[in-house]
PDB file of C-alpha atoms in Angstrom:
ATOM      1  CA  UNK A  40       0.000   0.000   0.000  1.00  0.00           C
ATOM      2  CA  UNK A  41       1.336   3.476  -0.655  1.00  0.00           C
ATOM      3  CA  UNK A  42       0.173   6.466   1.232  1.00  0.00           C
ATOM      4  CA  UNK A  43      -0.308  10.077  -0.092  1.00  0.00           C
ATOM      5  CA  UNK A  44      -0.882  12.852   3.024  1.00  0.00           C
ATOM      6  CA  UNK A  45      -1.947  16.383   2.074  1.00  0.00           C
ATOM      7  CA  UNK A  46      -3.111  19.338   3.655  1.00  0.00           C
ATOM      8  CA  UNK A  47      -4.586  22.763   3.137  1.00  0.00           C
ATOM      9  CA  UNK A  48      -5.723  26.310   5.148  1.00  0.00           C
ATOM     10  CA  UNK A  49      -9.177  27.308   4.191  1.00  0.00           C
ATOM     11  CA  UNK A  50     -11.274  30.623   5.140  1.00  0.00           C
ATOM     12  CA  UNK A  51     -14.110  29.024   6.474  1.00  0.00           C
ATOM     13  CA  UNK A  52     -15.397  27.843  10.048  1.00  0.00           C
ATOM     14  CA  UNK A  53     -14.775  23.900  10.704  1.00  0.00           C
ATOM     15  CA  UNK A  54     -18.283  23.163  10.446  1.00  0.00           C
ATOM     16  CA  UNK A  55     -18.829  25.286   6.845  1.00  0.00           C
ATOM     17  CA  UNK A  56     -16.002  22.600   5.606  1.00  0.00           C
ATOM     18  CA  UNK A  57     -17.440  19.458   7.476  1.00  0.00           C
ATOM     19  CA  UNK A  58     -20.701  19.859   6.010  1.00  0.00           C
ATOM     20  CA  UNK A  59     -19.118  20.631   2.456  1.00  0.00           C
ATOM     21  CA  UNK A  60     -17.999  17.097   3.181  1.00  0.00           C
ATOM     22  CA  UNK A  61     -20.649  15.566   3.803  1.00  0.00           C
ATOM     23  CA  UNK A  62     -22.867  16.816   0.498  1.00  0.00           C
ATOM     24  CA  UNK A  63     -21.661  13.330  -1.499  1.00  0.00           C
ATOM     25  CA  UNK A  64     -23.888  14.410  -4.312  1.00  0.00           C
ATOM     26  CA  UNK A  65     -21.623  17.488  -5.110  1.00  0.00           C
ATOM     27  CA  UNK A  66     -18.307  15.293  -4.658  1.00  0.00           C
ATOM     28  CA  UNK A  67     -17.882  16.278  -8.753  1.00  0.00           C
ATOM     29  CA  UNK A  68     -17.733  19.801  -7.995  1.00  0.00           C
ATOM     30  CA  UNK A  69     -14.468  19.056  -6.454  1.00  0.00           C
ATOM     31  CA  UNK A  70     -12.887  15.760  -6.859  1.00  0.00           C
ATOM     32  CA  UNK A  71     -11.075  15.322 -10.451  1.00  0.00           C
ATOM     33  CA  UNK A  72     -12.573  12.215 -12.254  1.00  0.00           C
ATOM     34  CA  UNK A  73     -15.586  11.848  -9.845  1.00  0.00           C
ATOM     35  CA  UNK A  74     -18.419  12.171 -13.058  1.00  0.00           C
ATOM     36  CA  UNK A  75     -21.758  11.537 -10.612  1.00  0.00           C
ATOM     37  CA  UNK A  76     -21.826  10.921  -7.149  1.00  0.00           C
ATOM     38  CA  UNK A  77     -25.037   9.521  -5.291  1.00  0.00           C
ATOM     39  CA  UNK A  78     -25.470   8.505  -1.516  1.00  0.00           C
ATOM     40  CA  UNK A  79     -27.631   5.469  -0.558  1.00  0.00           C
ATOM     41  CA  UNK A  80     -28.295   4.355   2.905  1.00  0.00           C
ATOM     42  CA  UNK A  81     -26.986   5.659   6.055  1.00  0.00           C
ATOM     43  CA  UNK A  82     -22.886   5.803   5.023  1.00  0.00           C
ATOM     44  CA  UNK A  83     -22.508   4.160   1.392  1.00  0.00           C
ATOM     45  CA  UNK A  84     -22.052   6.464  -1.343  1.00  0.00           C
ATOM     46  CA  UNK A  85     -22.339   5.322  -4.991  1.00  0.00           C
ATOM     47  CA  UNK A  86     -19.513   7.145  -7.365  1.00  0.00           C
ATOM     48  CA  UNK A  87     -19.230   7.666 -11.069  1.00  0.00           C
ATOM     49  CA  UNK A  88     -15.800   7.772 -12.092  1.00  0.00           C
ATOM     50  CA  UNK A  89     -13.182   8.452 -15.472  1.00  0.00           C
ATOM     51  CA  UNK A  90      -9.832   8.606 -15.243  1.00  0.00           C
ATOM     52  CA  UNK A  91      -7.775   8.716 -18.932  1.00  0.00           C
ATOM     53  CA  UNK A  92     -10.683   7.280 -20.279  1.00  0.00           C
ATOM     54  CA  UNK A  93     -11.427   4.442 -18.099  1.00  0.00           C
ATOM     55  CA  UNK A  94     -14.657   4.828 -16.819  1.00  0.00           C
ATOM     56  CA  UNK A  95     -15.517   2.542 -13.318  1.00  0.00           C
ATOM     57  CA  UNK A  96     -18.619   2.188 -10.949  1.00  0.00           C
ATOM     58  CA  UNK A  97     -17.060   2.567  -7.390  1.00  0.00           C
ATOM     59  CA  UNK A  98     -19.407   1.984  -3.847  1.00  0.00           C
ATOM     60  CA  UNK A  99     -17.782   3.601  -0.928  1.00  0.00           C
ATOM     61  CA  UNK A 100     -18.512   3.295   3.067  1.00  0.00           C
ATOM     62  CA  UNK A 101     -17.913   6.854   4.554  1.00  0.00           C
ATOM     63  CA  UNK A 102     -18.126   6.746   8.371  1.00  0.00           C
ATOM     64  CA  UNK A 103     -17.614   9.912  10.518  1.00  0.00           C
ATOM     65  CA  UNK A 104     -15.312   9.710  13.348  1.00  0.00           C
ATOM     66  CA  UNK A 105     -13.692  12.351  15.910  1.00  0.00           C
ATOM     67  CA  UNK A 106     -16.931  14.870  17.364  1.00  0.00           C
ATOM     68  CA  UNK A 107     -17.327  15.848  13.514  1.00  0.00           C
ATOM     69  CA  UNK A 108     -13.897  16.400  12.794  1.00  0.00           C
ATOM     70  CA  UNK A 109     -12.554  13.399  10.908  1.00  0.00           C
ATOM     71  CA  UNK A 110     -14.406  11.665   8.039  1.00  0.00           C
ATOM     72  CA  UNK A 111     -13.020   8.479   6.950  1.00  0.00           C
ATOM     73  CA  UNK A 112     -13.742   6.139   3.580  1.00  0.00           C
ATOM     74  CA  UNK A 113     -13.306   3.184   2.072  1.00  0.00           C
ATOM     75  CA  UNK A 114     -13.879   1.722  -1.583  1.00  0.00           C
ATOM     76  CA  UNK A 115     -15.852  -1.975  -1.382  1.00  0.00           C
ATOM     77  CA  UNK A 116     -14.577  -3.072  -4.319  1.00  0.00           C
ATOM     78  CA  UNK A 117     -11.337  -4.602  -5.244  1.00  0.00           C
ATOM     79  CA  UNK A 118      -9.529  -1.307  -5.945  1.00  0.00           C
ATOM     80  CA  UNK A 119      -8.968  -0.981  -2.582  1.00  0.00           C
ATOM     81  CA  UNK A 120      -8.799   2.770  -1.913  1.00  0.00           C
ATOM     82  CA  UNK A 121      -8.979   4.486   1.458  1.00  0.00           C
ATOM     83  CA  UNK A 122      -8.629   7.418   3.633  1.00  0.00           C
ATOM     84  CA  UNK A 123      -9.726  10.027   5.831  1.00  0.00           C
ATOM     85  CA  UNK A 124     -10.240  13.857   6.178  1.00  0.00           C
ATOM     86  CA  UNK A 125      -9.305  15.203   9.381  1.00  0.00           C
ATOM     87  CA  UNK A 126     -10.705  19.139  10.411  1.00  0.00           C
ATOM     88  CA  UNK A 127      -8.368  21.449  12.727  1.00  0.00           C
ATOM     89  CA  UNK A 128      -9.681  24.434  13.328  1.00  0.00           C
ATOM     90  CA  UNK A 129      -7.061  27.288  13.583  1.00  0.00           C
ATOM     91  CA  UNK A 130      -9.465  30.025  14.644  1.00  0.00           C
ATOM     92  CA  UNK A 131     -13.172  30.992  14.199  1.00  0.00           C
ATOM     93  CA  UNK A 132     -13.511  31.561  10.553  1.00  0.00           C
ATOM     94  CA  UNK A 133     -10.290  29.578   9.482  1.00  0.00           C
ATOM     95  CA  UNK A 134      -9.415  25.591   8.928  1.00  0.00           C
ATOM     96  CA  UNK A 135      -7.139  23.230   7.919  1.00  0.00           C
ATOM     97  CA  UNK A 136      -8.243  20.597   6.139  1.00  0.00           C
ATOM     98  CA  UNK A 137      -5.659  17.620   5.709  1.00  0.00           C
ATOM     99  CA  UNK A 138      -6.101  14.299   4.155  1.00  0.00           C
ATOM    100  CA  UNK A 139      -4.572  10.870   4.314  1.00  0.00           C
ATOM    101  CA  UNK A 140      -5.009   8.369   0.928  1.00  0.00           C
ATOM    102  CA  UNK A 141      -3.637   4.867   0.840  1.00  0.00           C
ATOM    103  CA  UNK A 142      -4.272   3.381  -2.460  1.00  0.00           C
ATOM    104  CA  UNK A 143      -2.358  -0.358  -4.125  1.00  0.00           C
ATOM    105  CA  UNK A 144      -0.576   1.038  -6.846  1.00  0.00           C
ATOM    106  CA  UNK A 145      -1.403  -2.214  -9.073  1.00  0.00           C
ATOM    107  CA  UNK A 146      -4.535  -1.841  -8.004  1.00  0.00           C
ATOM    108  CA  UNK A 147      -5.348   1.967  -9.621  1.00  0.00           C
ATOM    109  CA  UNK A 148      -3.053   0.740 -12.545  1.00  0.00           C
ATOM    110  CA  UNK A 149      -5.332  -2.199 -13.479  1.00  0.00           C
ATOM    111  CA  UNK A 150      -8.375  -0.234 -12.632  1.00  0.00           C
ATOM    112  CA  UNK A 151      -7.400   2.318 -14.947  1.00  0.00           C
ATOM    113  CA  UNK A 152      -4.284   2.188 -16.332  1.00  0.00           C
ATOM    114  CA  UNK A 153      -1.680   4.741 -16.526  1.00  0.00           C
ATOM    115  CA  UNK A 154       1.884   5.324 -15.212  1.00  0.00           C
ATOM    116  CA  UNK A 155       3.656   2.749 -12.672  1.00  0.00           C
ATOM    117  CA  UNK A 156       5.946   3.933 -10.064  1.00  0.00           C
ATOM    118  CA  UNK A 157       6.758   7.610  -9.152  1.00  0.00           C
ATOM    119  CA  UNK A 158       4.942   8.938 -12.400  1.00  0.00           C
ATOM    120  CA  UNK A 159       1.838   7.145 -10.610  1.00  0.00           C
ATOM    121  CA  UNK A 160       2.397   8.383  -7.182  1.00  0.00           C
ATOM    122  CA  UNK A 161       3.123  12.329  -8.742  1.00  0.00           C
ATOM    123  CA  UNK A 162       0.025  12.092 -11.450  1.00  0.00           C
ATOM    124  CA  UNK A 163      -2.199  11.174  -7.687  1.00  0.00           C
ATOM    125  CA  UNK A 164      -0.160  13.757  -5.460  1.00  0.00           C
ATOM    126  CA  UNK A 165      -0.855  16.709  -8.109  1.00  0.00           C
ATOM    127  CA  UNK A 166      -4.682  14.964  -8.267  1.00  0.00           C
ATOM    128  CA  UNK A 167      -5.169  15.443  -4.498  1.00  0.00           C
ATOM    129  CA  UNK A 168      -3.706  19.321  -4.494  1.00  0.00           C
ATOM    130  CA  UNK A 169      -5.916  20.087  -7.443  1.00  0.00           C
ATOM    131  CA  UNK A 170      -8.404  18.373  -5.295  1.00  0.00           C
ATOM    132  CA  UNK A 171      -8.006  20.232  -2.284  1.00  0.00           C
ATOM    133  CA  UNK A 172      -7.996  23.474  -4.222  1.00  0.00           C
ATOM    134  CA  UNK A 173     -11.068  22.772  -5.368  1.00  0.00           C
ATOM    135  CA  UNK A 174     -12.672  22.007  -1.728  1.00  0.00           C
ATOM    136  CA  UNK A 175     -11.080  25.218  -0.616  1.00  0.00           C
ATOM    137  CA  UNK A 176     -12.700  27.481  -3.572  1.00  0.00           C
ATOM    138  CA  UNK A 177     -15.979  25.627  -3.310  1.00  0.00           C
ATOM    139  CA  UNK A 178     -15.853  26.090   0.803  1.00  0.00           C
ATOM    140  CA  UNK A 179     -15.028  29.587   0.498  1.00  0.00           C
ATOM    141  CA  UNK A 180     -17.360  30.544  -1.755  1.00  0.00           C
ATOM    142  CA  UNK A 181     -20.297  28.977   0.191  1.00  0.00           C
ATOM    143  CA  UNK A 182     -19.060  30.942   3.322  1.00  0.00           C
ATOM    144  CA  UNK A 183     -18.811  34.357   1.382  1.00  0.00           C
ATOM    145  CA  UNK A 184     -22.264  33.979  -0.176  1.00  0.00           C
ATOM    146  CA  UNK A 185     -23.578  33.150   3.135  1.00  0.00           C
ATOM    147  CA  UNK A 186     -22.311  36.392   4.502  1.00  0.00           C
ATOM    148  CA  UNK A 187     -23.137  38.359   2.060  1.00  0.00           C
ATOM    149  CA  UNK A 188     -26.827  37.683   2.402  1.00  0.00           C
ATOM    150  CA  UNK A 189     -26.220  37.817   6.294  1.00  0.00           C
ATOM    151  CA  UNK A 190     -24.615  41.069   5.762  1.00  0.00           C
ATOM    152  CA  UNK A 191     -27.581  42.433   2.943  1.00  0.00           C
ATOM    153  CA  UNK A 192     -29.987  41.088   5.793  1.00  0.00           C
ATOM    154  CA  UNK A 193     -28.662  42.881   8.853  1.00  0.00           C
ATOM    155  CA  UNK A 194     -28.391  46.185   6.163  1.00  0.00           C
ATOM    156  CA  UNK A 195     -31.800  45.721   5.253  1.00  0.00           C
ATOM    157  CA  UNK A 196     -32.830  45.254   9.320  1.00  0.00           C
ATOM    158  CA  UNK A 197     -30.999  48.666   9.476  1.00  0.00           C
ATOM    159  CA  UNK A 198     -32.855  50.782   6.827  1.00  0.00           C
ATOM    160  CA  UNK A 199     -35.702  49.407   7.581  1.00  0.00           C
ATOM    161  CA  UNK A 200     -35.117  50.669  11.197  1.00  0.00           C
ATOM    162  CA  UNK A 201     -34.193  54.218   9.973  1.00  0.00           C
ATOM    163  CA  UNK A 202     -37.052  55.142   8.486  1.00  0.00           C
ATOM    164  CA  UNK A 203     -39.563  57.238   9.960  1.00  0.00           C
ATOM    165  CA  UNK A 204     -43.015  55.171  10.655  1.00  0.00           C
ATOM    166  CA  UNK A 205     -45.131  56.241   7.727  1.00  0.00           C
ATOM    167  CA  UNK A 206     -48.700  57.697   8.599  1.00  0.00           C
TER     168      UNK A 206
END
Protein backbone atom coordinates (compact mmCIF):
# COMPACT_ATOMS: atom_id res chain seq x y z
CA UNK A 1 0.00 0.00 0.00
CA UNK A 2 1.34 3.48 -0.66
CA UNK A 3 0.17 6.47 1.23
CA UNK A 4 -0.31 10.08 -0.09
CA UNK A 5 -0.88 12.85 3.02
CA UNK A 6 -1.95 16.38 2.07
CA UNK A 7 -3.11 19.34 3.65
CA UNK A 8 -4.59 22.76 3.14
CA UNK A 9 -5.72 26.31 5.15
CA UNK A 10 -9.18 27.31 4.19
CA UNK A 11 -11.27 30.62 5.14
CA UNK A 12 -14.11 29.02 6.47
CA UNK A 13 -15.40 27.84 10.05
CA UNK A 14 -14.78 23.90 10.70
CA UNK A 15 -18.28 23.16 10.45
CA UNK A 16 -18.83 25.29 6.85
CA UNK A 17 -16.00 22.60 5.61
CA UNK A 18 -17.44 19.46 7.48
CA UNK A 19 -20.70 19.86 6.01
CA UNK A 20 -19.12 20.63 2.46
CA UNK A 21 -18.00 17.10 3.18
CA UNK A 22 -20.65 15.57 3.80
CA UNK A 23 -22.87 16.82 0.50
CA UNK A 24 -21.66 13.33 -1.50
CA UNK A 25 -23.89 14.41 -4.31
CA UNK A 26 -21.62 17.49 -5.11
CA UNK A 27 -18.31 15.29 -4.66
CA UNK A 28 -17.88 16.28 -8.75
CA UNK A 29 -17.73 19.80 -8.00
CA UNK A 30 -14.47 19.06 -6.45
CA UNK A 31 -12.89 15.76 -6.86
CA UNK A 32 -11.07 15.32 -10.45
CA UNK A 33 -12.57 12.22 -12.25
CA UNK A 34 -15.59 11.85 -9.85
CA UNK A 35 -18.42 12.17 -13.06
CA UNK A 36 -21.76 11.54 -10.61
CA UNK A 37 -21.83 10.92 -7.15
CA UNK A 38 -25.04 9.52 -5.29
CA UNK A 39 -25.47 8.51 -1.52
CA UNK A 40 -27.63 5.47 -0.56
CA UNK A 41 -28.29 4.36 2.91
CA UNK A 42 -26.99 5.66 6.06
CA UNK A 43 -22.89 5.80 5.02
CA UNK A 44 -22.51 4.16 1.39
CA UNK A 45 -22.05 6.46 -1.34
CA UNK A 46 -22.34 5.32 -4.99
CA UNK A 47 -19.51 7.15 -7.37
CA UNK A 48 -19.23 7.67 -11.07
CA UNK A 49 -15.80 7.77 -12.09
CA UNK A 50 -13.18 8.45 -15.47
CA UNK A 51 -9.83 8.61 -15.24
CA UNK A 52 -7.77 8.72 -18.93
CA UNK A 53 -10.68 7.28 -20.28
CA UNK A 54 -11.43 4.44 -18.10
CA UNK A 55 -14.66 4.83 -16.82
CA UNK A 56 -15.52 2.54 -13.32
CA UNK A 57 -18.62 2.19 -10.95
CA UNK A 58 -17.06 2.57 -7.39
CA UNK A 59 -19.41 1.98 -3.85
CA UNK A 60 -17.78 3.60 -0.93
CA UNK A 61 -18.51 3.29 3.07
CA UNK A 62 -17.91 6.85 4.55
CA UNK A 63 -18.13 6.75 8.37
CA UNK A 64 -17.61 9.91 10.52
CA UNK A 65 -15.31 9.71 13.35
CA UNK A 66 -13.69 12.35 15.91
CA UNK A 67 -16.93 14.87 17.36
CA UNK A 68 -17.33 15.85 13.51
CA UNK A 69 -13.90 16.40 12.79
CA UNK A 70 -12.55 13.40 10.91
CA UNK A 71 -14.41 11.67 8.04
CA UNK A 72 -13.02 8.48 6.95
CA UNK A 73 -13.74 6.14 3.58
CA UNK A 74 -13.31 3.18 2.07
CA UNK A 75 -13.88 1.72 -1.58
CA UNK A 76 -15.85 -1.97 -1.38
CA UNK A 77 -14.58 -3.07 -4.32
CA UNK A 78 -11.34 -4.60 -5.24
CA UNK A 79 -9.53 -1.31 -5.94
CA UNK A 80 -8.97 -0.98 -2.58
CA UNK A 81 -8.80 2.77 -1.91
CA UNK A 82 -8.98 4.49 1.46
CA UNK A 83 -8.63 7.42 3.63
CA UNK A 84 -9.73 10.03 5.83
CA UNK A 85 -10.24 13.86 6.18
CA UNK A 86 -9.30 15.20 9.38
CA UNK A 87 -10.71 19.14 10.41
CA UNK A 88 -8.37 21.45 12.73
CA UNK A 89 -9.68 24.43 13.33
CA UNK A 90 -7.06 27.29 13.58
CA UNK A 91 -9.46 30.02 14.64
CA UNK A 92 -13.17 30.99 14.20
CA UNK A 93 -13.51 31.56 10.55
CA UNK A 94 -10.29 29.58 9.48
CA UNK A 95 -9.41 25.59 8.93
CA UNK A 96 -7.14 23.23 7.92
CA UNK A 97 -8.24 20.60 6.14
CA UNK A 98 -5.66 17.62 5.71
CA UNK A 99 -6.10 14.30 4.15
CA UNK A 100 -4.57 10.87 4.31
CA UNK A 101 -5.01 8.37 0.93
CA UNK A 102 -3.64 4.87 0.84
CA UNK A 103 -4.27 3.38 -2.46
CA UNK A 104 -2.36 -0.36 -4.13
CA UNK A 105 -0.58 1.04 -6.85
CA UNK A 106 -1.40 -2.21 -9.07
CA UNK A 107 -4.54 -1.84 -8.00
CA UNK A 108 -5.35 1.97 -9.62
CA UNK A 109 -3.05 0.74 -12.55
CA UNK A 110 -5.33 -2.20 -13.48
CA UNK A 111 -8.37 -0.23 -12.63
CA UNK A 112 -7.40 2.32 -14.95
CA UNK A 113 -4.28 2.19 -16.33
CA UNK A 114 -1.68 4.74 -16.53
CA UNK A 115 1.88 5.32 -15.21
CA UNK A 116 3.66 2.75 -12.67
CA UNK A 117 5.95 3.93 -10.06
CA UNK A 118 6.76 7.61 -9.15
CA UNK A 119 4.94 8.94 -12.40
CA UNK A 120 1.84 7.15 -10.61
CA UNK A 121 2.40 8.38 -7.18
CA UNK A 122 3.12 12.33 -8.74
CA UNK A 123 0.03 12.09 -11.45
CA UNK A 124 -2.20 11.17 -7.69
CA UNK A 125 -0.16 13.76 -5.46
CA UNK A 126 -0.85 16.71 -8.11
CA UNK A 127 -4.68 14.96 -8.27
CA UNK A 128 -5.17 15.44 -4.50
CA UNK A 129 -3.71 19.32 -4.49
CA UNK A 130 -5.92 20.09 -7.44
CA UNK A 131 -8.40 18.37 -5.29
CA UNK A 132 -8.01 20.23 -2.28
CA UNK A 133 -8.00 23.47 -4.22
CA UNK A 134 -11.07 22.77 -5.37
CA UNK A 135 -12.67 22.01 -1.73
CA UNK A 136 -11.08 25.22 -0.62
CA UNK A 137 -12.70 27.48 -3.57
CA UNK A 138 -15.98 25.63 -3.31
CA UNK A 139 -15.85 26.09 0.80
CA UNK A 140 -15.03 29.59 0.50
CA UNK A 141 -17.36 30.54 -1.75
CA UNK A 142 -20.30 28.98 0.19
CA UNK A 143 -19.06 30.94 3.32
CA UNK A 144 -18.81 34.36 1.38
CA UNK A 145 -22.26 33.98 -0.18
CA UNK A 146 -23.58 33.15 3.14
CA UNK A 147 -22.31 36.39 4.50
CA UNK A 148 -23.14 38.36 2.06
CA UNK A 149 -26.83 37.68 2.40
CA UNK A 150 -26.22 37.82 6.29
CA UNK A 151 -24.61 41.07 5.76
CA UNK A 152 -27.58 42.43 2.94
CA UNK A 153 -29.99 41.09 5.79
CA UNK A 154 -28.66 42.88 8.85
CA UNK A 155 -28.39 46.19 6.16
CA UNK A 156 -31.80 45.72 5.25
CA UNK A 157 -32.83 45.25 9.32
CA UNK A 158 -31.00 48.67 9.48
CA UNK A 159 -32.86 50.78 6.83
CA UNK A 160 -35.70 49.41 7.58
CA UNK A 161 -35.12 50.67 11.20
CA UNK A 162 -34.19 54.22 9.97
CA UNK A 163 -37.05 55.14 8.49
CA UNK A 164 -39.56 57.24 9.96
CA UNK A 165 -43.02 55.17 10.66
CA UNK A 166 -45.13 56.24 7.73
CA UNK A 167 -48.70 57.70 8.60
Amino acid sequence: MSTLEEQIDIAAPVLAAWEQLHRVHEYPRFVDGVRSAHPHGRNLAHLGVEIDGAERSVDTEITDRGRGRVMAWRTLDPLRLSGAFALLPLDARHTRVQIRVEYDPEAVHLAFGGPRGFAQAGAIERTVRADLRHFRELVEARVDAADGLAGAADGLAGAAEDRPDEP
